[in-house]
PDB file of C-alpha atoms and ligand atoms in Angstrom:
ATOM      1  CA  MET A 352      15.783  48.941  11.527  1.00  0.00           C
ATOM      2  CA  LYS A 353      14.184  45.506  11.052  1.00  0.00           C
ATOM      3  CA  VAL A 354      10.494  45.634  11.974  1.00  0.00           C
ATOM      4  CA  ALA A 355       8.381  42.477  12.303  1.00  0.00           C
ATOM      5  CA  ILE A 356       4.648  42.068  12.725  1.00  0.00           C
ATOM      6  CA  CYS A 357       3.275  39.363  15.014  1.00  0.00           C
ATOM      7  CA  PRO A 358      -0.343  39.193  13.845  1.00  0.00           C
ATOM      8  CA  GLY A 359      -3.204  37.223  15.326  1.00  0.00           C
ATOM      9  CA  SER A 360      -6.654  37.214  16.826  1.00  0.00           C
ATOM     10  CA  PHE A 361      -5.206  36.910  20.367  1.00  0.00           C
ATOM     11  CA  ASP A 362      -8.650  36.101  21.778  1.00  0.00           C
ATOM     12  CA  PRO A 363      -7.062  35.961  24.285  1.00  0.00           C
ATOM     13  CA  LEU A 364      -3.243  36.074  24.441  1.00  0.00           C
ATOM     14  CA  THR A 365      -1.757  32.782  25.705  1.00  0.00           C
ATOM     15  CA  ASN A 366       1.664  31.869  27.082  1.00  0.00           C
ATOM     16  CA  GLY A 367       2.342  30.284  23.690  1.00  0.00           C
ATOM     17  CA  HIS A 368       1.872  33.682  22.010  1.00  0.00           C
ATOM     18  CA  VAL A 369       4.087  35.332  24.651  1.00  0.00           C
ATOM     19  CA  ASP A 370       6.819  32.767  23.924  1.00  0.00           C
ATOM     20  CA  ILE A 371       6.783  33.545  20.183  1.00  0.00           C
ATOM     21  CA  ILE A 372       6.644  37.341  20.697  1.00  0.00           C
ATOM     22  CA  ASN A 373       9.519  37.165  23.195  1.00  0.00           C
ATOM     23  CA  ARG A 374      11.648  35.210  20.753  1.00  0.00           C
ATOM     24  CA  ALA A 375      10.755  37.516  17.847  1.00  0.00           C
ATOM     25  CA  ALA A 376      11.816  40.481  19.994  1.00  0.00           C
ATOM     26  CA  GLN A 377      15.313  38.922  20.277  1.00  0.00           C
ATOM     27  CA  VAL A 378      15.634  38.605  16.492  1.00  0.00           C
ATOM     28  CA  PHE A 379      14.094  41.869  15.228  1.00  0.00           C
ATOM     29  CA  ASP A 380      14.758  45.492  16.235  1.00  0.00           C
ATOM     30  CA  LYS A 381      11.068  46.192  16.710  1.00  0.00           C
ATOM     31  CA  VAL A 382       8.060  43.881  16.950  1.00  0.00           C
ATOM     32  CA  ILE A 383       4.512  45.119  16.456  1.00  0.00           C
ATOM     33  CA  VAL A 384       1.883  42.798  17.873  1.00  0.00           C
ATOM     34  CA  ALA A 385      -1.081  43.402  15.575  1.00  0.00           C
ATOM     35  CA  VAL A 386      -4.474  42.327  16.825  1.00  0.00           C
ATOM     36  CA  LEU A 387      -6.262  41.662  13.570  1.00  0.00           C
ATOM     37  CA  HIS A 388      -9.981  41.218  13.075  1.00  0.00           C
ATOM     38  CA  ASN A 389     -10.705  37.720  11.763  1.00  0.00           C
ATOM     39  CA  PRO A 390     -14.222  37.733  10.237  1.00  0.00           C
ATOM     40  CA  ASN A 391     -14.369  33.928  10.485  1.00  0.00           C
ATOM     41  CA  LYS A 392     -14.216  34.015  14.283  1.00  0.00           C
ATOM     42  CA  LYS A 393     -16.679  35.455  16.812  1.00  0.00           C
ATOM     43  CA  PRO A 394     -14.435  36.923  19.529  1.00  0.00           C
ATOM     44  CA  LEU A 395     -14.956  36.744  23.289  1.00  0.00           C
ATOM     45  CA  PHE A 396     -12.967  39.946  23.878  1.00  0.00           C
ATOM     46  CA  THR A 397     -13.191  43.234  21.951  1.00  0.00           C
ATOM     47  CA  MET A 398     -10.121  44.395  20.017  1.00  0.00           C
ATOM     48  CA  GLU A 399      -9.515  47.040  22.702  1.00  0.00           C
ATOM     49  CA  GLU A 400      -9.702  44.458  25.514  1.00  0.00           C
ATOM     50  CA  ARG A 401      -7.319  42.142  23.680  1.00  0.00           C
ATOM     51  CA  ALA A 402      -4.831  44.939  22.962  1.00  0.00           C
ATOM     52  CA  HIS A 403      -5.009  46.123  26.588  1.00  0.00           C
ATOM     53  CA  MET A 404      -4.224  42.634  27.940  1.00  0.00           C
ATOM     54  CA  ILE A 405      -1.294  42.222  25.524  1.00  0.00           C
ATOM     55  CA  LYS A 406       0.142  45.642  26.465  1.00  0.00           C
ATOM     56  CA  GLU A 407      -0.070  44.762  30.136  1.00  0.00           C
ATOM     57  CA  ALA A 408       1.459  41.297  29.699  1.00  0.00           C
ATOM     58  CA  LEU A 409       4.344  42.536  27.505  1.00  0.00           C
ATOM     59  CA  LYS A 410       5.074  45.849  29.196  1.00  0.00           C
ATOM     60  CA  ASP A 411       8.608  44.749  30.122  1.00  0.00           C
ATOM     61  CA  LEU A 412       9.642  44.225  26.488  1.00  0.00           C
ATOM     62  CA  PRO A 413      10.966  47.629  25.330  1.00  0.00           C
ATOM     63  CA  ASN A 414      10.986  46.886  21.592  1.00  0.00           C
ATOM     64  CA  VAL A 415       7.420  45.523  21.425  1.00  0.00           C
ATOM     65  CA  GLU A 416       4.396  47.657  20.510  1.00  0.00           C
ATOM     66  CA  VAL A 417       0.744  46.636  20.391  1.00  0.00           C
ATOM     67  CA  GLU A 418      -1.824  47.853  17.879  1.00  0.00           C
ATOM     68  CA  TYR A 419      -5.035  46.654  16.295  1.00  0.00           C
ATOM     69  CA  PHE A 420      -6.040  46.698  12.694  1.00  0.00           C
ATOM     70  CA  SER A 421      -8.735  45.575  10.243  1.00  0.00           C
ATOM     71  CA  GLY A 422      -8.091  44.753   6.598  1.00  0.00           C
ATOM     72  CA  LEU A 423      -5.299  43.029   4.746  1.00  0.00           C
ATOM     73  CA  LEU A 424      -2.305  42.029   6.846  1.00  0.00           C
ATOM     74  CA  VAL A 425       0.179  42.861   4.082  1.00  0.00           C
ATOM     75  CA  ASP A 426      -1.244  46.397   3.702  1.00  0.00           C
ATOM     76  CA  TYR A 427      -0.769  46.880   7.411  1.00  0.00           C
ATOM     77  CA  ALA A 428       2.765  45.413   7.303  1.00  0.00           C
ATOM     78  CA  ARG A 429       3.693  47.757   4.450  1.00  0.00           C
ATOM     79  CA  SER A 430       2.248  50.788   6.259  1.00  0.00           C
ATOM     80  CA  LYS A 431       4.549  49.970   9.186  1.00  0.00           C
ATOM     81  CA  GLY A 432       7.635  49.410   7.022  1.00  0.00           C
ATOM     82  CA  ALA A 433       7.837  45.810   8.259  1.00  0.00           C
ATOM     83  CA  CYS A 434      10.119  43.312   6.522  1.00  0.00           C
ATOM     84  CA  ALA A 435       8.600  40.223   8.157  1.00  0.00           C
ATOM     85  CA  ILE A 436       5.469  38.608   9.514  1.00  0.00           C
ATOM     86  CA  VAL A 437       6.190  36.214  12.394  1.00  0.00           C
ATOM     87  CA  ARG A 438       3.872  33.305  13.200  1.00  0.00           C
ATOM     88  CA  GLY A 439       4.149  30.343  15.561  1.00  0.00           C
ATOM     89  CA  LEU A 440       3.711  26.754  14.351  1.00  0.00           C
ATOM     90  CA  ARG A 441       2.452  24.237  16.896  1.00  0.00           C
ATOM     91  CA  ALA A 442       1.840  21.101  14.880  1.00  0.00           C
ATOM     92  CA  VAL A 443       1.263  19.723  11.401  1.00  0.00           C
ATOM     93  CA  SER A 444      -2.380  20.754  11.773  1.00  0.00           C
ATOM     94  CA  ASP A 445      -1.317  24.427  11.686  1.00  0.00           C
ATOM     95  CA  PHE A 446       0.723  23.931   8.538  1.00  0.00           C
ATOM     96  CA  GLU A 447      -1.994  23.803   5.883  1.00  0.00           C
ATOM     97  CA  ILE A 448      -3.684  27.080   6.793  1.00  0.00           C
ATOM     98  CA  GLU A 449      -0.352  28.796   7.415  1.00  0.00           C
ATOM     99  CA  LEU A 450       0.995  27.675   4.031  1.00  0.00           C
ATOM    100  CA  MET A 451      -2.111  29.078   2.333  1.00  0.00           C
ATOM    101  CA  GLN A 452      -1.904  32.398   4.196  1.00  0.00           C
ATOM    102  CA  ALA A 453       1.847  32.792   3.626  1.00  0.00           C
ATOM    103  CA  SER A 454       1.432  32.015  -0.088  1.00  0.00           C
ATOM    104  CA  VAL A 455      -1.379  34.580  -0.500  1.00  0.00           C
ATOM    105  CA  ASN A 456       0.578  37.182   1.449  1.00  0.00           C
ATOM    106  CA  ARG A 457       3.701  36.565  -0.640  1.00  0.00           C
ATOM    107  CA  LYS A 458       1.684  36.944  -3.853  1.00  0.00           C
ATOM    108  CA  LEU A 459       0.304  40.271  -2.599  1.00  0.00           C
ATOM    109  CA  ALA A 460       3.544  41.586  -1.085  1.00  0.00           C
ATOM    110  CA  PRO A 461       6.691  39.655  -2.132  1.00  0.00           C
ATOM    111  CA  GLU A 462       8.908  42.007  -0.125  1.00  0.00           C
ATOM    112  CA  VAL A 463       7.319  40.975   3.199  1.00  0.00           C
ATOM    113  CA  GLU A 464       8.756  37.624   4.315  1.00  0.00           C
ATOM    114  CA  THR A 465       6.733  35.262   6.535  1.00  0.00           C
ATOM    115  CA  VAL A 466       8.891  33.701   9.251  1.00  0.00           C
ATOM    116  CA  TYR A 467       7.747  30.717  11.320  1.00  0.00           C
ATOM    117  CA  MET A 468       8.963  29.833  14.768  1.00  0.00           C
ATOM    118  CA  MET A 469       8.276  26.406  16.238  1.00  0.00           C
ATOM    119  CA  THR A 470       6.268  26.726  19.426  1.00  0.00           C
ATOM    120  CA  SER A 471       8.163  25.594  22.520  1.00  0.00           C
ATOM    121  CA  ASN A 472       7.174  22.034  23.492  1.00  0.00           C
ATOM    122  CA  GLU A 473       5.414  23.031  26.691  1.00  0.00           C
ATOM    123  CA  TYR A 474       2.927  25.168  24.715  1.00  0.00           C
ATOM    124  CA  SER A 475       2.292  22.828  21.794  1.00  0.00           C
ATOM    125  CA  PHE A 476      -1.167  21.908  23.179  1.00  0.00           C
ATOM    126  CA  LEU A 477      -2.142  25.487  23.914  1.00  0.00           C
ATOM    127  CA  SER A 478      -4.634  27.588  21.956  1.00  0.00           C
ATOM    128  CA  SER A 479      -6.916  30.510  22.737  1.00  0.00           C
ATOM    129  CA  SER A 480      -9.906  28.196  22.105  1.00  0.00           C
ATOM    130  CA  VAL A 481      -8.691  25.639  24.675  1.00  0.00           C
ATOM    131  CA  VAL A 482      -8.104  28.409  27.218  1.00  0.00           C
ATOM    132  CA  LYS A 483     -11.633  29.805  26.705  1.00  0.00           C
ATOM    133  CA  GLU A 484     -13.215  26.373  26.996  1.00  0.00           C
ATOM    134  CA  VAL A 485     -11.364  25.528  30.226  1.00  0.00           C
ATOM    135  CA  ALA A 486     -12.109  28.975  31.710  1.00  0.00           C
ATOM    136  CA  SER A 487     -15.786  28.809  30.736  1.00  0.00           C
ATOM    137  CA  PHE A 488     -16.177  25.664  32.888  1.00  0.00           C
ATOM    138  CA  GLY A 489     -14.324  27.227  35.819  1.00  0.00           C
ATOM    139  CA  GLY A 490     -11.012  25.442  35.190  1.00  0.00           C
ATOM    140  CA  ASP A 491      -7.724  26.949  36.314  1.00  0.00           C
ATOM    141  CA  VAL A 492      -5.956  28.606  33.350  1.00  0.00           C
ATOM    142  CA  ARG A 493      -3.248  30.415  35.316  1.00  0.00           C
ATOM    143  CA  CYS A 494      -0.538  28.123  33.919  1.00  0.00           C
ATOM    144  CA  MET A 495      -1.702  28.799  30.351  1.00  0.00           C
ATOM    145  CA  VAL A 496      -2.042  32.588  30.158  1.00  0.00           C
ATOM    146  CA  PRO A 497      -0.492  35.741  31.685  1.00  0.00           C
ATOM    147  CA  THR A 498      -2.026  36.858  34.992  1.00  0.00           C
ATOM    148  CA  VAL A 499      -3.897  39.792  33.448  1.00  0.00           C
ATOM    149  CA  VAL A 500      -5.606  37.420  30.993  1.00  0.00           C
ATOM    150  CA  ALA A 501      -6.562  34.929  33.713  1.00  0.00           C
ATOM    151  CA  GLU A 502      -8.163  37.799  35.660  1.00  0.00           C
ATOM    152  CA  LYS A 503     -10.111  39.080  32.637  1.00  0.00           C
ATOM    153  CA  LEU A 504     -11.324  35.556  31.841  1.00  0.00           C
ATOM    154  CA  ALA A 505     -12.547  35.148  35.416  1.00  0.00           C
ATOM    155  CA  GLU A 506     -14.438  38.479  35.094  1.00  0.00           C
ATOM    156  CA  LYS A 507     -15.893  37.480  31.722  1.00  0.00           C
ATOM    157  CA  PHE A 508     -17.171  34.138  32.981  1.00  0.00           C
ATOM    158  CA  GLY A 509     -18.300  35.577  36.308  1.00  0.00           C
ATOM    159  CA  LYS A 510     -15.955  33.447  38.426  1.00  0.00           C
TER     160      LYS A 510
HETATM  161  O1  PNS B 889      -4.687  34.144  15.433  1.00  0.00           O
HETATM  162  P1  PNS B 889      -5.254  33.791  14.092  1.00  0.00           P
HETATM  163  O2  PNS B 889      -6.775  33.900  14.118  1.00  0.00           O
HETATM  164  O3  PNS B 889      -4.783  32.471  13.581  1.00  0.00           O
HETATM  165  O4  PNS B 889      -4.710  34.929  13.081  1.00  0.00           O
HETATM  166  C1  PNS B 889      -5.077  34.891  11.726  1.00  0.00           C
HETATM  167  C2  PNS B 889      -4.739  36.223  11.057  1.00  0.00           C
HETATM  168  C3  PNS B 889      -5.407  37.377  11.799  1.00  0.00           C
HETATM  169  C4  PNS B 889      -3.244  36.403  11.054  1.00  0.00           C
HETATM  170  C5  PNS B 889      -5.262  36.139   9.587  1.00  0.00           C
HETATM  171  O5  PNS B 889      -6.629  35.852   9.620  1.00  0.00           O
HETATM  172  C6  PNS B 889      -5.042  37.436   8.809  1.00  0.00           C
HETATM  173  O6  PNS B 889      -3.948  37.687   8.370  1.00  0.00           O
HETATM  174  N1  PNS B 889      -6.119  38.224   8.644  1.00  0.00           N
HETATM  175  C7  PNS B 889      -6.065  39.486   7.900  1.00  0.00           C
HETATM  176  C8  PNS B 889      -6.742  39.348   6.531  1.00  0.00           C
HETATM  177  C9  PNS B 889      -5.730  39.006   5.450  1.00  0.00           C
HETATM  178  O7  PNS B 889      -4.722  39.663   5.269  1.00  0.00           O
HETATM  179  N2  PNS B 889      -6.001  37.918   4.702  1.00  0.00           N
HETATM  180  C10 PNS B 889      -5.119  37.470   3.619  1.00  0.00           C
HETATM  181  C11 PNS B 889      -4.272  36.273   4.026  1.00  0.00           C
HETATM  182  S1  PNS B 889      -5.169  34.786   3.734  1.00  0.00           S
END
């Protein structure tokens, strides 16, 4: 049974994330979407809120589970018996940080492979930060995020 972890802050989940998770679910037997605490970012949504939105948005994918976790990603991956970490790459700008993270993770856990999937072209501009900025000014984000996320953003920003 090949288990993969799709880790991220998911603050909030975007259609770009959904695209990568969907594709990972075709390649691996089981995909665990792991909402990880990133101490360098101040989140808009709590871990519970983020996990709830992801569960709702991905409820039709039978081999996808959603969890949240703090600590080292490789420790979490090992505890789940995962053979791979799956991340999306949008542009060259993502590469430097991803190379650093993959190299550190490989040093710590050589048996856990990091696999990159190129983001589909229509989502190459999309990020959680862009979505939050547009939503905070009352812009329409329904083409960028699942419905449940658009609703929660509207609640958060009082629209
Ligand atoms: O969605 P993000 O914020 O780009 O996700 C980054 C994330 C959560 C995958 C990364 O920060 C992470 O792996 N955090 C866990 C801490 C860890 O394992 N650090 C060592 C790798 S540098």
